[in-house]
Tab-separated table of C-alpha atoms in Angstrom:
chain	number	residue	atom	x	y	z
A	23	GLU	CA	-63.177	80.725	-29.554
A	24	THR	CA	-63.220	76.811	-29.150
A	25	GLY	CA	-60.867	74.047	-29.258
A	26	VAL	CA	-57.441	74.135	-28.086
A	27	THR	CA	-55.692	78.009	-28.978
A	28	GLN	CA	-51.981	78.434	-28.418
A	29	THR	CA	-49.790	80.926	-28.914
A	30	PRO	CA	-46.956	81.761	-30.099
A	31	ARG	CA	-47.594	79.522	-32.856
A	32	HIS	CA	-43.606	80.930	-34.136
A	33	LEU	CA	-40.928	81.819	-31.547
A	34	VAL	CA	-36.876	81.973	-32.726
A	35	MET	CA	-35.091	82.886	-29.104
A	36	GLY	CA	-31.477	82.058	-28.817
A	37	MET	CA	-29.989	79.536	-25.457
A	38	THR	CA	-30.030	83.347	-23.154
A	39	ASN	CA	-33.701	84.541	-23.299
A	40	LYS	CA	-36.191	83.661	-21.332
A	41	LYS	CA	-39.722	83.013	-22.821
A	42	SER	CA	-43.355	81.542	-23.067
A	43	LEU	CA	-45.308	78.987	-24.677
A	44	LYS	CA	-48.753	79.621	-23.613
A	45	CYS	CA	-52.208	76.868	-24.664
A	46	GLU	CA	-56.267	77.146	-23.336
A	47	GLN	CA	-58.800	74.612	-24.299
A	48	HIS	CA	-62.341	76.152	-24.320
A	49	LEU	CA	-63.655	72.540	-23.912
A	50	GLY	CA	-64.149	72.618	-20.095
A	51	HIS	CA	-61.251	69.105	-20.040
A	52	ASN	CA	-59.395	68.436	-16.427
A	53	ALA	CA	-56.600	67.052	-18.598
A	54	MET	CA	-53.371	69.081	-19.780
A	55	TYR	CA	-50.626	67.374	-21.415
A	56	TRP	CA	-47.528	69.355	-23.792
A	57	TYR	CA	-46.023	67.219	-25.962
A	58	LYS	CA	-42.723	67.730	-28.752
A	59	GLN	CA	-42.742	66.797	-31.945
A	60	SER	CA	-39.211	66.574	-34.162
A	61	ALA	CA	-38.873	65.411	-36.946
A	62	LYS	CA	-38.666	62.161	-38.152
A	63	LYS	CA	-39.206	60.668	-33.774
A	64	PRO	CA	-41.808	60.104	-32.165
A	65	LEU	CA	-44.634	62.100	-30.098
A	66	GLU	CA	-42.788	62.252	-27.108
A	67	LEU	CA	-45.129	63.294	-24.025
A	68	MET	CA	-42.514	66.026	-21.567
A	69	PHE	CA	-45.843	66.837	-19.138
A	70	VAL	CA	-49.725	65.966	-17.727
A	71	TYR	CA	-51.250	67.955	-15.540
A	72	SER	CA	-54.918	66.541	-14.069
A	73	LEU	CA	-57.798	68.372	-12.069
A	74	GLU	CA	-54.495	72.179	-12.246
A	75	GLU	CA	-51.902	68.777	-10.395
A	76	ARG	CA	-49.338	68.028	-12.341
A	77	VAL	CA	-49.216	64.208	-12.926
A	78	GLU	CA	-46.629	62.966	-14.971
A	79	ASN	CA	-43.370	64.143	-15.846
A	80	ASN	CA	-41.305	62.318	-18.069
A	81	SER	CA	-37.847	63.004	-17.358
A	82	VAL	CA	-37.706	66.512	-18.990
A	83	PRO	CA	-35.008	68.550	-18.241
A	84	SER	CA	-35.176	72.023	-15.495
A	85	ARG	CA	-34.846	73.990	-18.843
A	86	PHE	CA	-38.579	73.824	-19.299
A	87	SER	CA	-41.115	74.612	-16.630
A	88	PRO	CA	-44.585	74.355	-16.807
A	89	GLU	CA	-47.120	76.063	-14.675
A	90	CYS	CA	-51.377	75.024	-14.899
A	91	PRO	CA	-52.914	78.017	-13.122
A	92	ASN	CA	-55.771	76.430	-13.695
A	93	SER	CA	-58.223	73.979	-16.052
A	94	SER	CA	-58.510	76.695	-18.649
A	95	HIS	CA	-54.758	77.338	-19.743
A	96	LEU	CA	-51.259	75.795	-19.432
A	97	PHE	CA	-48.153	77.858	-19.476
A	98	LEU	CA	-44.373	76.291	-20.698
A	99	HIS	CA	-41.777	78.202	-19.329
A	100	LEU	CA	-38.489	77.655	-21.182
A	101	HIS	CA	-35.457	79.230	-19.718
A	102	THR	CA	-31.917	78.887	-21.371
A	103	LEU	CA	-32.627	76.536	-24.421
A	104	GLN	CA	-29.894	74.198	-26.045
A	105	PRO	CA	-30.537	74.076	-30.281
A	106	GLU	CA	-31.336	70.763	-30.205
A	107	ASP	CA	-34.501	71.871	-28.461
A	108	SER	CA	-36.315	73.086	-31.396
A	109	ALA	CA	-39.693	71.948	-32.399
A	110	LEU	CA	-43.192	71.143	-32.561
A	111	TYR	CA	-44.323	72.011	-28.876
A	112	LEU	CA	-48.348	70.622	-28.801
A	113	CYS	CA	-50.474	70.952	-26.415
A	114	ALA	CA	-53.052	68.643	-25.809
A	115	SER	CA	-56.398	68.716	-23.645
A	116	SER	CA	-59.156	65.529	-22.340
A	117	GLN	CA	-61.723	64.737	-20.130
A	118	GLU	CA	-59.779	62.108	-18.424
A	119	ARG	CA	-56.610	61.042	-18.840
A	120	ARG	CA	-57.661	57.300	-21.263
A	121	ASN	CA	-60.242	59.815	-23.102
A	122	THR	CA	-59.722	61.672	-26.969
A	123	GLN	CA	-56.793	64.148	-26.468
A	124	TYR	CA	-57.412	67.753	-27.861
A	125	PHE	CA	-54.380	69.347	-29.578
A	126	GLY	CA	-53.584	72.565	-30.655
A	127	PRO	CA	-52.036	74.016	-33.474
A	128	GLY	CA	-48.249	73.939	-31.810
A	129	THR	CA	-45.634	76.312	-31.193
A	130	ARG	CA	-43.065	75.632	-33.484
A	131	LEU	CA	-39.781	76.985	-31.781
A	132	THR	CA	-36.495	77.833	-33.223
A	133	VAL	CA	-33.002	78.051	-30.202
A	134	LEU	CA	-30.235	80.126	-32.786
B	13	THR	CA	-42.932	51.086	-20.725
B	14	GLN	CA	-45.770	50.711	-23.417
B	15	LEU	CA	-44.936	50.853	-26.275
B	16	LEU	CA	-46.991	51.341	-29.682
B	17	GLU	CA	-45.181	50.545	-32.373
B	18	GLN	CA	-46.457	51.539	-35.895
B	19	SER	CA	-45.506	50.460	-39.944
B	20	PRO	CA	-44.425	51.102	-41.930
B	21	GLN	CA	-42.577	54.519	-40.586
B	22	PHE	CA	-42.710	55.823	-43.979
B	23	LEU	CA	-44.635	55.358	-46.791
B	24	SER	CA	-44.711	57.596	-50.631
B	25	ILE	CA	-47.211	56.527	-52.896
B	26	GLN	CA	-48.796	57.522	-55.424
B	27	GLU	CA	-52.114	59.385	-56.513
B	28	GLY	CA	-54.612	56.291	-56.480
B	29	GLU	CA	-52.617	53.422	-54.453
B	30	ASN	CA	-54.149	51.787	-51.272
B	31	LEU	CA	-52.033	51.392	-49.129
B	32	THR	CA	-51.897	49.715	-45.138
B	33	VAL	CA	-50.416	51.214	-41.617
B	34	TYR	CA	-50.339	49.197	-39.026
B	35	CYS	CA	-50.061	49.515	-35.385
B	36	ASN	CA	-48.898	46.702	-33.139
B	37	SER	CA	-48.211	46.453	-29.199
B	38	SER	CA	-48.090	43.477	-26.850
B	39	SER	CA	-50.535	44.993	-24.285
B	40	VAL	CA	-54.328	45.265	-24.221
B	41	PHE	CA	-56.147	48.036	-24.239
B	42	SER	CA	-59.899	48.907	-23.594
B	43	SER	CA	-60.570	51.763	-26.642
B	44	LEU	CA	-58.259	52.515	-29.356
B	45	GLN	CA	-58.310	55.214	-31.553
B	46	TRP	CA	-56.533	57.092	-34.702
B	47	TYR	CA	-55.196	61.319	-35.240
B	48	ARG	CA	-53.930	62.254	-38.468
B	49	GLN	CA	-51.511	65.433	-37.948
B	50	GLU	CA	-51.445	68.061	-41.152
B	51	PRO	CA	-48.158	69.911	-41.862
B	52	GLY	CA	-48.646	73.006	-38.963
B	53	GLU	CA	-51.040	71.587	-37.147
B	54	GLY	CA	-51.792	69.737	-34.672
B	55	PRO	CA	-53.251	66.202	-34.436
B	56	VAL	CA	-57.132	65.043	-35.306
B	57	LEU	CA	-59.379	63.241	-33.726
B	58	LEU	CA	-60.240	60.408	-37.134
B	59	VAL	CA	-61.347	57.443	-34.955
B	60	THR	CA	-61.660	55.510	-31.902
B	61	VAL	CA	-62.323	51.952	-32.015
B	62	VAL	CA	-63.295	49.708	-28.747
B	63	THR	CA	-64.413	46.439	-29.433
B	64	GLY	CA	-61.689	43.585	-30.460
B	65	GLY	CA	-62.532	42.707	-33.748
B	66	GLU	CA	-64.330	45.528	-34.977
B	67	VAL	CA	-64.344	47.329	-38.166
B	68	LYS	CA	-65.546	51.452	-39.015
B	69	LYS	CA	-65.234	52.571	-42.246
B	70	LEU	CA	-64.889	56.668	-42.855
B	71	LYS	CA	-64.730	56.938	-46.282
B	72	ARG	CA	-61.834	55.831	-48.249
B	73	LEU	CA	-60.253	54.667	-45.232
B	74	THR	CA	-61.349	51.502	-42.713
B	75	PHE	CA	-59.645	50.819	-39.014
B	76	GLN	CA	-59.749	47.240	-37.702
B	77	PHE	CA	-58.860	46.555	-34.062
B	78	GLY	CA	-57.892	43.370	-34.096
B	79	ASP	CA	-59.849	40.848	-31.610
B	80	ALA	CA	-56.979	39.930	-28.673
B	81	ARG	CA	-57.197	44.174	-28.619
B	82	LYS	CA	-53.831	44.243	-29.434
B	83	ASP	CA	-53.203	45.976	-32.529
B	84	SER	CA	-55.342	47.596	-35.688
B	85	SER	CA	-54.731	48.421	-39.168
B	86	LEU	CA	-56.043	51.231	-41.442
B	87	HIS	CA	-56.405	50.712	-45.233
B	88	ILE	CA	-56.472	53.732	-46.986
B	89	THR	CA	-58.672	52.816	-50.852
B	90	ALA	CA	-58.187	54.980	-53.967
B	91	ALA	CA	-55.435	57.394	-52.150
B	92	GLN	CA	-55.419	61.454	-52.981
B	93	PRO	CA	-52.642	63.973	-51.981
B	94	GLY	CA	-55.381	65.019	-49.350
B	95	ASP	CA	-54.221	62.326	-47.163
B	96	THR	CA	-50.860	62.936	-46.570
B	97	GLY	CA	-50.367	63.743	-42.655
B	98	LEU	CA	-48.572	61.629	-39.770
B	99	TYR	CA	-51.123	59.117	-38.708
B	100	LEU	CA	-50.275	58.595	-34.805
B	101	CYS	CA	-52.490	55.346	-32.981
B	102	ALA	CA	-53.364	55.373	-29.486
B	103	GLY	CA	-54.902	53.518	-27.245
B	104	ALA	CA	-56.180	53.313	-24.386
B	105	TRP	CA	-53.976	51.416	-21.519
B	106	THR	CA	-55.192	51.958	-17.566
B	107	ASP	CA	-55.487	55.453	-17.231
B	108	LYS	CA	-53.450	56.808	-19.947
B	109	LEU	CA	-53.068	57.529	-24.073
B	110	ILE	CA	-50.222	55.730	-25.090
B	111	PHE	CA	-49.616	57.154	-28.533
B	112	GLY	CA	-47.692	55.231	-31.875
B	113	THR	CA	-44.798	55.897	-33.258
B	114	GLY	CA	-46.428	57.636	-36.423
B	115	THR	CA	-46.486	56.952	-39.382
B	116	ARG	CA	-45.342	59.497	-42.258
B	117	LEU	CA	-47.839	59.636	-45.124
B	118	GLN	CA	-46.689	61.447	-48.486
B	119	VAL	CA	-49.290	60.694	-51.157
B	120	PHE	CA	-48.599	62.510	-54.961
B	121	PRO	CA	-50.186	62.952	-57.754
């Protein structure tokens, strides 16, 4: 596989469930990102990992917990979500933070 | 907080029309990128402009970086339904890439 992959592509979960989103990049990049994209709202940066260390956490509620076990993989662990957390969650990677970001196709999350 | 404002927010046009999308900021960027996101997919890079005043063309799309490197525009000639999507500008500022607020374009046949 090439580029940035995300699984699952679609996820429906109840407010009491625990689930995880997975992102994998095959580009050899050293920075990875989680974004939230809601309808009719700008792209919201959630977390940034650079060289496997979290370098940015933009006031994201603790019900979202990121994990970066190595430079190729990024997870977003979800628990006790709210219906307003329903959105498209995009993962991206780049070589250095100021360079072009390559996005995965996203996970469409619906919280019931 | 650095902010890149895009205008218009939404644009619905007929096939064959021309349009321009603007990306404005009060900050100076070392480079500026344009991405397009189609429904159900992630954003994909279209172009990067680096020099103030630079103009790049990609078929029917023309991108311009402002002389002061604070703003950019994207002009589409003879829009087609395949141009439908969300257009995002992104500016490289210090060690970060800052994304704009987005312009959602719908081109009707």
